XYZ file of N, CA, C and O in Angstrom:
472
model
N -11.336 -17.074 12.219
C -12.111 -16.189 11.379
C -11.277 -15.002 10.900
O -11.498 -14.503 9.802
N -10.317 -14.560 11.741
C -9.450 -13.449 11.348
C -8.661 -13.788 10.086
O -8.510 -12.947 9.204
N -8.155 -15.016 10.020
C -7.382 -15.426 8.843
C -8.256 -15.460 7.592
O -7.823 -15.070 6.508
N -9.467 -15.936 7.745
C -10.386 -16.009 6.605
C -10.728 -14.607 6.096
O -10.713 -14.361 4.884
N -10.998 -13.687 7.007
C -11.301 -12.318 6.595
C -10.097 -11.659 5.921
O -10.255 -10.959 4.921
N -8.913 -11.882 6.471
C -7.706 -11.335 5.841
C -7.520 -11.918 4.450
O -7.173 -11.192 3.504
N -7.782 -13.209 4.299
C -7.598 -13.878 3.018
C -8.553 -13.347 1.962
O -8.147 -12.999 0.855
N -9.834 -13.260 2.282
C -10.778 -12.860 1.232
C -10.707 -11.378 0.919
O -10.872 -10.987 -0.232
N -10.424 -10.535 1.907
C -10.309 -9.098 1.615
C -9.035 -8.832 0.811
O -9.056 -8.122 -0.191
N -7.914 -9.410 1.243
C -6.672 -9.261 0.485
C -6.792 -9.838 -0.912
O -6.308 -9.256 -1.892
N -7.470 -10.968 -1.031
C -7.693 -11.567 -2.340
C -8.551 -10.705 -3.235
O -8.291 -10.571 -4.433
N -9.555 -10.074 -2.662
C -10.420 -9.182 -3.433
C -9.643 -7.970 -3.938
O -9.817 -7.548 -5.087
N -8.766 -7.439 -3.108
C -7.928 -6.312 -3.534
C -7.036 -6.742 -4.697
O -6.880 -6.006 -5.680
N -6.476 -7.937 -4.611
C -5.636 -8.446 -5.705
C -6.446 -8.707 -6.972
O -5.978 -8.425 -8.077
N -7.648 -9.240 -6.828
C -8.504 -9.491 -7.988
C -8.834 -8.181 -8.695
O -8.804 -8.105 -9.932
N -9.135 -7.134 -7.919
C -9.410 -5.834 -8.531
C -8.196 -5.319 -9.308
O -8.341 -4.782 -10.406
N -7.022 -5.515 -8.758
C -5.810 -5.116 -9.475
C -5.614 -5.914 -10.752
O -5.256 -5.351 -11.795
N -5.875 -7.204 -10.688
C -5.732 -8.043 -11.880
C -6.753 -7.658 -12.939
O -6.441 -7.631 -14.136
N -7.962 -7.338 -12.523
C -8.977 -6.886 -13.481
C -8.568 -5.566 -14.131
O -8.796 -5.367 -15.331
N -7.973 -4.672 -13.354
C -7.491 -3.417 -13.941
C -6.397 -3.677 -14.976
O -6.341 -3.017 -16.010
N -5.541 -4.651 -14.715
C -4.486 -4.989 -15.675
C -5.093 -5.598 -16.943
O -4.727 -5.233 -18.061
N -6.040 -6.517 -16.755
C -6.594 -7.248 -17.894
C -7.593 -6.441 -18.721
O -7.656 -6.603 -19.940
N -8.369 -5.598 -18.090
C -9.477 -4.954 -18.782
C -9.241 -3.497 -19.148
O -10.079 -2.898 -19.822
N -8.152 -2.916 -18.697
C -7.858 -1.520 -19.026
C -6.466 -1.437 -19.638
O -5.735 -2.424 -19.687
N -6.121 -0.270 -20.093
C -4.783 -0.051 -20.639
C -3.862 0.590 -19.607
O -2.805 1.098 -19.951
N -4.277 0.544 -18.326
C -3.433 1.089 -17.266
C -2.184 0.230 -17.090
O -2.262 -0.995 -17.113
N -1.062 0.886 -16.910
C 0.175 0.154 -16.650
C 0.213 -0.259 -15.182
O -0.470 0.342 -14.348
N 0.998 -1.281 -14.848
C 1.118 -1.667 -13.443
C 1.569 -0.518 -12.540
O 1.106 -0.413 -11.404
N 2.423 0.349 -13.040
C 2.867 1.483 -12.225
C 1.699 2.414 -11.905
O 1.574 2.901 -10.774
N 0.841 2.653 -12.866
C -0.313 3.526 -12.624
C -1.309 2.873 -11.680
O -1.960 3.541 -10.876
N -1.441 1.574 -11.765
C -2.331 0.863 -10.851
C -1.790 0.932 -9.428
O -2.548 1.129 -8.472
N -0.486 0.822 -9.279
C 0.120 0.946 -7.947
C -0.131 2.334 -7.374
O -0.496 2.468 -6.200
N 0.046 3.357 -8.182
C -0.222 4.726 -7.725
C -1.698 4.882 -7.385
O -2.053 5.517 -6.382
N -2.579 4.294 -8.189
C -4.008 4.346 -7.919
C -4.334 3.701 -6.572
O -5.113 4.249 -5.787
N -3.720 2.560 -6.278
C -3.973 1.875 -5.008
C -3.509 2.716 -3.819
O -4.214 2.816 -2.822
N -2.315 3.288 -3.909
C -1.819 4.111 -2.805
C -2.717 5.327 -2.620
O -3.107 5.676 -1.499
N -3.074 5.978 -3.719
C -3.935 7.160 -3.650
C -5.312 6.804 -3.103
O -5.886 7.545 -2.301
N -5.842 5.664 -3.517
C -7.133 5.216 -3.010
C -7.059 4.944 -1.507
O -7.990 5.281 -0.767
N -5.960 4.369 -1.053
C -5.779 4.140 0.383
C -5.727 5.438 1.162
O -6.305 5.557 2.247
N -5.053 6.448 0.605
C -5.002 7.763 1.252
C -6.397 8.378 1.297
O -6.837 8.887 2.337
N -7.109 8.336 0.171
C -8.442 8.943 0.106
C -9.417 8.247 1.055
O -10.160 8.911 1.794
N -9.422 6.927 1.058
C -10.323 6.197 1.954
C -9.939 6.411 3.417
O -10.803 6.452 4.296
N -8.631 6.562 3.677
C -8.194 6.873 5.034
C -8.640 8.248 5.463
O -9.078 8.455 6.597
N -8.562 9.215 4.560
C -8.985 10.577 4.873
C -10.492 10.640 5.134
O -10.939 11.439 5.963
N -11.249 9.802 4.461
C -12.698 9.772 4.666
C -13.105 8.920 5.869
O -14.285 8.845 6.199
N -12.125 8.254 6.475
C -12.418 7.422 7.640
C -12.995 6.066 7.298
O -13.554 5.391 8.161
N -12.844 5.626 6.056
C -13.410 4.350 5.628
C -12.417 3.194 5.668
O -12.819 2.035 5.763
N -11.124 3.492 5.567
C -10.150 2.399 5.498
C -9.827 1.824 6.871
O -9.511 0.651 6.991
N -9.917 2.651 7.907
C -9.645 2.174 9.264
C -10.529 1.006 9.673
O -10.027 -0.021 10.146
N -11.853 1.118 9.499
C -12.708 -0.026 9.824
C -12.410 -1.265 8.980
O -12.491 -2.391 9.475
N -12.057 -1.068 7.710
C -11.685 -2.203 6.870
C -10.420 -2.869 7.402
O -10.337 -4.098 7.465
N -9.439 -2.070 7.811
C -8.198 -2.615 8.368
C -8.468 -3.330 9.692
O -7.849 -4.359 9.975
N -9.373 -2.813 10.492
C -9.726 -3.489 11.745
C -10.412 -4.826 11.469
O -10.176 -5.798 12.178
N -11.228 -4.867 10.425
C -11.954 -6.091 10.081
C -11.043 -7.137 9.444
O -11.079 -8.309 9.819
N -10.215 -6.711 8.483
C -9.446 -7.666 7.682
C -8.001 -7.818 8.140
O -7.306 -8.699 7.655
N -7.515 -6.976 9.022
C -6.137 -7.091 9.494
C -5.150 -6.944 8.347
O -5.234 -6.013 7.548
N -4.241 -7.896 8.252
C -3.190 -7.828 7.229
C -3.734 -7.950 5.812
O -3.055 -7.569 4.862
N -4.925 -8.449 5.641
C -5.526 -8.508 4.313
C -5.784 -7.122 3.746
O -5.868 -6.946 2.536
N -5.879 -6.116 4.630
C -6.095 -4.753 4.177
C -4.880 -3.861 4.396
O -4.732 -2.853 3.723
N -4.000 -4.223 5.328
C -2.860 -3.348 5.618
C -1.623 -3.668 4.797
O -0.792 -2.794 4.588
N -1.489 -4.893 4.318
C -0.302 -5.268 3.542
C -0.329 -4.758 2.099
O 0.694 -4.308 1.599
N -1.467 -4.773 1.396
C -1.468 -4.254 0.017
C -1.114 -2.773 -0.041
O -1.093 -2.077 0.980
N -0.856 -2.275 -1.226
C -0.459 -0.880 -1.392
C -1.504 0.106 -0.895
O -1.167 1.197 -0.444
N -2.759 -0.261 -0.944
C -3.783 0.620 -0.399
C -3.594 0.788 1.109
O -3.846 1.860 1.659
N -3.117 -0.239 1.770
C -2.817 -0.150 3.196
C -1.645 0.774 3.467
O -1.602 1.468 4.485
N -0.684 0.809 2.553
C 0.439 1.746 2.690
C -0.062 3.179 2.569
O 0.335 4.051 3.345
N -0.958 3.430 1.625
C -1.550 4.758 1.487
C -2.316 5.154 2.731
O -2.251 6.303 3.188
N -3.047 4.198 3.312
C -3.791 4.469 4.543
C -2.837 4.797 5.682
O -3.085 5.731 6.455
N -1.727 4.058 5.774
C -0.739 4.345 6.827
C -0.161 5.750 6.660
O 0.053 6.460 7.641
N 0.078 6.154 5.415
C 0.566 7.509 5.176
C -0.446 8.546 5.651
O -0.081 9.519 6.327
N -1.715 8.339 5.324
C -2.738 9.315 5.719
C -2.909 9.367 7.233
O -3.089 10.446 7.805
N -2.837 8.222 7.891
C -2.947 8.201 9.353
C -1.746 8.884 10.000
O -1.893 9.592 10.996
N -0.568 8.677 9.431
C 0.627 9.347 9.952
C 0.534 10.857 9.830
O 0.906 11.592 10.759
N 0.028 11.320 8.711
C -0.142 12.763 8.514
C -1.169 13.309 9.496
O -0.960 14.349 10.127
N -2.265 12.592 9.662
C -3.319 13.037 10.589
C -2.777 13.163 12.016
O -3.015 14.161 12.698
N -2.052 12.158 12.480
C -1.501 12.198 13.835
C -0.447 13.290 13.975
O -0.392 13.992 14.985
N 0.383 13.421 12.964
C 1.465 14.395 13.028
C 0.948 15.834 12.982
O 1.525 16.719 13.619
N -0.123 16.070 12.260
C -0.716 17.400 12.243
C -1.229 17.757 13.640
O -1.080 18.889 14.092
N -1.796 16.788 14.328
C -2.279 17.021 15.687
C -1.161 17.380 16.654
O -1.347 18.154 17.588
N 0.029 16.828 16.428
C 1.161 17.075 17.329
C 2.008 18.263 16.905
O 2.478 19.029 17.746
N 2.245 18.418 15.597
C 3.200 19.411 15.119
C 2.561 20.549 14.333
O 3.249 21.463 13.918
N 1.291 20.466 14.073
C 0.649 21.492 13.259
C 0.929 21.270 11.786
O 1.072 20.139 11.316
N 1.045 22.361 11.046
C 1.205 22.289 9.594
C 2.450 21.515 9.175
O 2.454 20.859 8.130
N 3.508 21.549 9.948
C 4.733 20.811 9.621
C 4.459 19.307 9.523
O 5.132 18.588 8.782
N 3.457 18.824 10.234
C 3.096 17.413 10.197
C 2.655 16.926 8.833
O 2.740 15.742 8.536
N 2.198 17.840 7.974
C 1.820 17.467 6.614
C 3.019 16.868 5.886
O 2.892 15.936 5.102
N 4.201 17.408 6.164
C 5.410 16.979 5.460
C 6.132 15.823 6.145
O 6.826 15.056 5.484
N 5.992 15.692 7.456
C 6.755 14.675 8.186
C 5.948 13.433 8.550
O 6.510 12.358 8.700
N 4.645 13.573 8.693
C 3.827 12.479 9.201
C 3.798 11.247 8.334
O 3.908 10.124 8.821
N 3.654 11.431 7.029
C 3.577 10.283 6.133
C 4.861 9.484 6.088
O 4.847 8.254 6.129
N 5.980 10.187 6.048
C 7.278 9.497 6.000
C 7.540 8.769 7.314
O 8.044 7.652 7.327
N 7.176 9.405 8.419
C 7.363 8.765 9.721
C 6.526 7.502 9.828
O 7.010 6.461 10.275
N 5.275 7.571 9.408
C 4.384 6.412 9.495
C 4.798 5.305 8.531
O 4.627 4.124 8.826
N 5.328 5.667 7.384
C 5.701 4.674 6.375
C 7.162 4.264 6.423
O 7.625 3.544 5.541
N 7.891 4.711 7.444
C 9.336 4.479 7.495
C 9.698 2.996 7.470
O 10.649 2.596 6.783
N 8.965 2.174 8.192
C 9.291 0.747 8.228
C 9.118 0.114 6.851
O 9.975 -0.662 6.396
N 8.033 0.433 6.165
C 7.803 -0.107 4.821
C 8.816 0.394 3.822
O 9.297 -0.359 2.968
N 9.156 1.679 3.915
C 10.146 2.260 3.000
C 11.511 1.624 3.235
O 12.200 1.236 2.282
N 11.898 1.493 4.500
C 13.197 0.892 4.827
C 13.254 -0.562 4.367
O 14.275 -1.011 3.840
N 12.170 -1.304 4.549
C 12.148 -2.701 4.107
C 12.272 -2.796 2.596
O 12.994 -3.655 2.079
N 11.582 -1.915 1.869
C 11.657 -1.937 0.406
C 13.069 -1.640 -0.073
O 13.578 -2.304 -0.984
N 13.720 -0.662 0.541
C 15.089 -0.327 0.152
C 16.026 -1.482 0.486
O 16.852 -1.886 -0.339
N 15.910 -2.039 1.682
C 16.793 -3.120 2.104
C 16.645 -4.355 1.223
O 17.630 -4.898 0.720
N 15.413 -4.800 1.019
C 15.211 -6.012 0.224
C 15.490 -5.782 -1.259
O 15.910 -6.699 -1.961
N 15.271 -4.571 -1.739
C 15.656 -4.244 -3.116
C 17.161 -4.321 -3.291
O 17.664 -4.854 -4.288
N 17.900 -3.799 -2.312
C 19.358 -3.872 -2.352
C 19.823 -5.319 -2.261
O 20.720 -5.745 -3.004
N 19.208 -6.092 -1.370
C 19.566 -7.498 -1.225
C 19.313 -8.268 -2.520
O 20.146 -9.063 -2.954
N 18.185 -7.997 -3.174
C 17.889 -8.660 -4.442
C 18.896 -8.252 -5.516
O 19.287 -9.080 -6.349
N 19.339 -6.999 -5.494
C 20.323 -6.547 -6.470
C 21.669 -7.232 -6.261
O 22.389 -7.497 -7.225
N 21.988 -7.554 -5.015
C 23.233 -8.261 -4.749
C 23.170 -9.720 -5.200
O 24.162 -10.276 -5.666
N 22.010 -10.328 -5.064
C 21.860 -11.755 -5.366
C 21.629 -11.995 -6.852
O 22.125 -12.954 -7.430
N 20.847 -11.130 -7.488
C 20.447 -11.343 -8.881
C 21.635 -11.154 -9.824
O 22.580 -10.414 -9.552
N 21.565 -11.856 -10.938
C 22.561 -11.729 -11.991
C 21.842 -11.288 -13.260
O 21.431 -12.109 -14.078
N 21.680 -9.970 -13.432
C 20.918 -9.494 -14.587
C 21.640 -9.777 -15.899
O 22.873 -9.796 -15.965
N 20.848 -10.002 -16.927
C 21.385 -10.240 -18.262
C 20.690 -9.328 -19.226
O 19.532 -8.981 -19.054
N 21.393 -8.934 -20.285
C 20.785 -8.120 -21.332
C 19.796 -8.964 -22.123
O 20.025 -10.145 -22.373
N 18.702 -8.337 -22.519
C 17.752 -9.020 -23.381
C 18.258 -8.909 -24.802
O 18.531 -7.838 -25.310
N 18.397 -10.035 -25.453
C 18.923 -10.024 -26.815
C 17.913 -10.492 -27.810
O 16.950 -11.065 -27.583
């Protein structure tokens, strides 16, 4: 049942993104920012945590899950470090995702053979 819940929740998040692409004039970059911001906002309101518990990776892998991880990191870091946690908590919580994005982006740049569009 865990796999099914992850599948349909993650799929629903993707469908919403596809609808935003098809039905609005929002660029993919703006939709990505919207997803991260929405994850932060829902995390701050305490709504994304239960969704992540219910759907597992179906809710934590999409960009909204990254935003939620940032908000949770800030919340925990504020409890430990005070106001300084506002600046350090999100980066600490998102470090694994950020490092993976940099590493795999670099790896793709080494493998890919870009060509000019003519």
